[in-house]
mmCIF file of C-alpha atoms in Angstrom:
data_model
loop_
_atom_site.group_PDB
_atom_site.id
_atom_site.type_symbol
_atom_site.label_atom_id
_atom_site.label_comp_id
_atom_site.label_asym_id
_atom_site.label_seq_id
_atom_site.Cartn_x
_atom_site.Cartn_y
_atom_site.Cartn_z
ATOM 1 C CA MET A 1 65.717 131.145 108.227
ATOM 2 C CA LEU A 2 68.031 128.424 109.398
ATOM 3 C CA VAL A 3 67.695 124.660 109.457
ATOM 4 C CA ARG A 4 70.137 122.745 111.643
ATOM 5 C CA PRO A 5 72.595 120.764 109.483
ATOM 6 C CA GLU A 6 71.389 117.396 110.789
ATOM 7 C CA TYR A 7 67.872 118.213 109.524
ATOM 8 C CA GLN A 8 68.886 119.592 106.129
ATOM 9 C CA GLY A 9 67.937 117.642 103.019
ATOM 10 C CA LYS A 10 64.616 116.542 104.510
ATOM 11 C CA GLY A 11 62.388 119.179 102.879
ATOM 12 C CA ILE A 12 62.108 121.350 105.996
ATOM 13 C CA GLY A 13 63.725 124.437 104.461
ATOM 14 C CA LYS A 14 61.643 124.156 101.296
ATOM 15 C CA GLU A 15 58.476 123.891 103.387
ATOM 16 C CA LEU A 16 59.465 126.974 105.403
ATOM 17 C CA VAL A 17 60.071 128.924 102.190
ATOM 18 C CA ASN A 18 56.708 127.759 100.801
ATOM 19 C CA LEU A 19 54.956 128.869 103.995
ATOM 20 C CA MET A 20 56.641 132.280 103.774
ATOM 21 C CA ILE A 21 55.677 132.673 100.106
ATOM 22 C CA LYS A 22 52.077 131.723 100.905
ATOM 23 C CA LYS A 23 51.877 134.098 103.885
ATOM 24 C CA TYR A 24 53.154 137.004 101.786
ATOM 25 C CA GLN A 25 51.447 136.022 98.541
ATOM 26 C CA ASP A 26 49.824 139.464 98.269
ATOM 27 C CA CYS A 27 53.211 141.219 98.368
ATOM 28 C CA ALA A 28 54.436 141.985 94.872
ATOM 29 C CA CYS A 29 58.101 141.482 95.754
ATOM 30 C CA LYS A 30 59.829 139.091 98.116
ATOM 31 C CA VAL A 31 63.520 139.732 98.771
ATOM 32 C CA LEU A 32 66.112 137.613 100.530
ATOM 33 C CA ILE A 33 69.837 137.661 100.987
ATOM 34 C CA ALA A 34 71.529 134.285 100.549
ATOM 35 C CA TYR A 35 75.083 133.152 101.082
ATOM 36 C CA ASP A 36 76.733 131.988 97.850
ATOM 37 C CA ASP A 37 76.544 128.304 98.787
ATOM 38 C CA GLU A 38 72.769 128.613 99.380
ATOM 39 C CA ILE A 39 71.888 130.204 96.033
ATOM 40 C CA GLY A 40 71.059 126.874 94.367
ATOM 41 C CA PHE A 41 68.513 126.059 97.084
ATOM 42 C CA TYR A 42 66.713 129.375 96.674
ATOM 43 C CA LYS A 43 66.773 129.114 92.878
ATOM 44 C CA ARG A 44 65.053 125.721 93.212
ATOM 45 C CA CYS A 45 62.445 127.496 95.347
ATOM 46 C CA GLY A 46 61.751 129.954 92.509
ATOM 47 C CA PHE A 47 63.920 132.930 93.474
ATOM 48 C CA GLU A 48 66.123 134.627 90.882
ATOM 49 C CA ILE A 49 69.323 136.650 91.190
ATOM 50 C CA GLY A 50 68.556 140.308 90.527
ATOM 51 C CA GLU A 51 70.623 141.779 87.714
ATOM 52 C CA GLY A 52 72.557 144.907 88.557
ATOM 53 C CA GLU A 53 71.694 144.615 92.240
ATOM 54 C CA THR A 54 74.174 144.413 95.081
ATOM 55 C CA PRO A 55 73.153 143.486 98.612
ATOM 56 C CA MET A 56 74.692 145.740 101.243
ATOM 57 C CA PHE A 57 75.039 145.217 104.987
ATOM 58 C CA ILE A 58 75.823 146.798 108.283
ATOM 59 C CA THR A 59 76.452 143.900 110.647
ATOM 60 C CA TYR A 60 77.300 143.883 114.306
ATOM 61 C CA LEU A 61 77.021 141.571 117.269
ATOM 62 C CA THR A 62 76.284 142.670 120.786
ATOM 63 C CA ILE A 63 76.908 140.585 123.848
#
């Protein structure tokens, strides 16, 4: 989920997260990976940092 910088701080991201939580309300666990500078936003949305958990990635770009 991305919100263009010029639209950030207007409640759009929070509304998108709320819509996602509502859509998947029957799922027992919702997981996301956030960049460090976004953690505060997701905490305000109700997410918590998992203890003893480490996100892992394989990332590549194709052109």
